[in-house]
Amino acid sequence: MKYFHMGIHLSGGDVINIWKADEELMNKISDFAVMGSDDESSPDWLVFNHNKAEYNLNRKLICAVKSWEVEV
C-alpha cells in the first residue's frame, strides 16, 4: 500500500508532520497551500481530521509543503 509523509512548513520555523496520509489528503493539502490569496472564493482555512486529530491550517502561514511516498 502507498502512503505519503508530509512536512508542512509554517512561517516562524514550525513544521507540522503528517504521517501515513493517503494520496487524496496529500493532494488536498498541496492544492490548498498554492491557492491564490487574491481569489475571493478561496478559503483561508483548511480543517481536516487525520489519525484521530483535527488540524486547522491557515494558508497565509504555510511557507512550503514537502511530501514523500512510502510503500508499506
Coordinates of C-alpha atoms in Angstrom, one line a residue:
M1 CA 0.0 0.0 0.0
K2 CA 1.2 3.5 -0.8
Y3 CA 1.2 6.3 1.8
F4 CA 2.7 9.8 1.9
H5 CA 4.5 11.5 4.7
M6 CA 4.2 15.3 4.6
G7 CA 6.0 18.2 6.3
I8 CA 4.0 21.4 6.3
H9 CA 6.5 24.3 7.0
L10 CA 5.0 27.3 8.6
S11 CA 6.2 30.9 8.9
G12 CA 8.2 31.1 12.1
G13 CA 10.0 27.8 11.5
D14 CA 7.5 25.4 12.9
V15 CA 6.8 22.2 10.9
I16 CA 3.6 20.1 11.1
N17 CA 4.3 16.5 10.2
I18 CA 1.5 14.3 8.8
W19 CA 2.4 10.6 8.7
K20 CA 0.7 8.0 6.6
A21 CA -1.5 10.3 4.6
D22 CA -3.4 8.9 1.6
E23 CA -3.0 10.5 -1.8
E24 CA -6.3 12.3 -1.5
L25 CA -5.3 14.1 1.7
M26 CA -1.9 14.9 0.2
N27 CA -3.4 16.5 -2.9
K28 CA -6.0 18.4 -0.8
I29 CA -3.3 20.0 1.4
S30 CA -1.0 20.7 -1.6
D31 CA -3.7 22.3 -3.6
F32 CA -4.8 24.4 -0.6
A33 CA -1.3 25.7 0.0
V34 CA -0.9 27.0 -3.5
M35 CA -4.4 28.7 -3.9
G36 CA -4.1 32.4 -4.8
S37 CA -4.7 34.7 -1.8
D38 CA -6.3 37.3 -4.2
D39 CA -9.1 34.9 -5.2
E40 CA -12.1 35.8 -3.1
S41 CA -13.6 32.3 -3.4
S42 CA -10.6 30.6 -1.9
P43 CA -10.8 29.8 1.8
D44 CA -8.2 31.0 4.3
W45 CA -8.6 27.9 6.5
L46 CA -8.4 24.1 5.8
V47 CA -9.9 21.9 8.5
F48 CA -9.4 18.2 8.3
N49 CA -9.1 15.1 10.6
H50 CA -6.3 12.6 10.4
N51 CA -5.2 9.9 12.8
K52 CA -7.8 11.0 15.5
A53 CA -6.5 14.6 15.4
E54 CA -8.1 17.7 14.0
Y55 CA -5.9 20.1 12.0
N56 CA -6.7 23.7 11.2
L57 CA -4.3 25.2 8.6
N58 CA -4.2 28.8 7.7
R59 CA -3.0 29.2 4.1
K60 CA -1.3 32.5 4.9
L61 CA 1.0 30.8 7.4
I62 CA 2.2 28.0 5.1
C63 CA 5.6 28.5 3.6
A64 CA 6.2 25.1 2.0
V65 CA 4.8 21.6 1.8
K66 CA 7.1 18.7 1.3
S67 CA 5.9 15.2 0.8
W68 CA 7.5 11.8 0.1
E69 CA 6.0 8.4 -0.9
V70 CA 6.3 5.4 1.3
E71 CA 5.4 1.8 0.3
V72 CA 4.2 -0.4 3.2

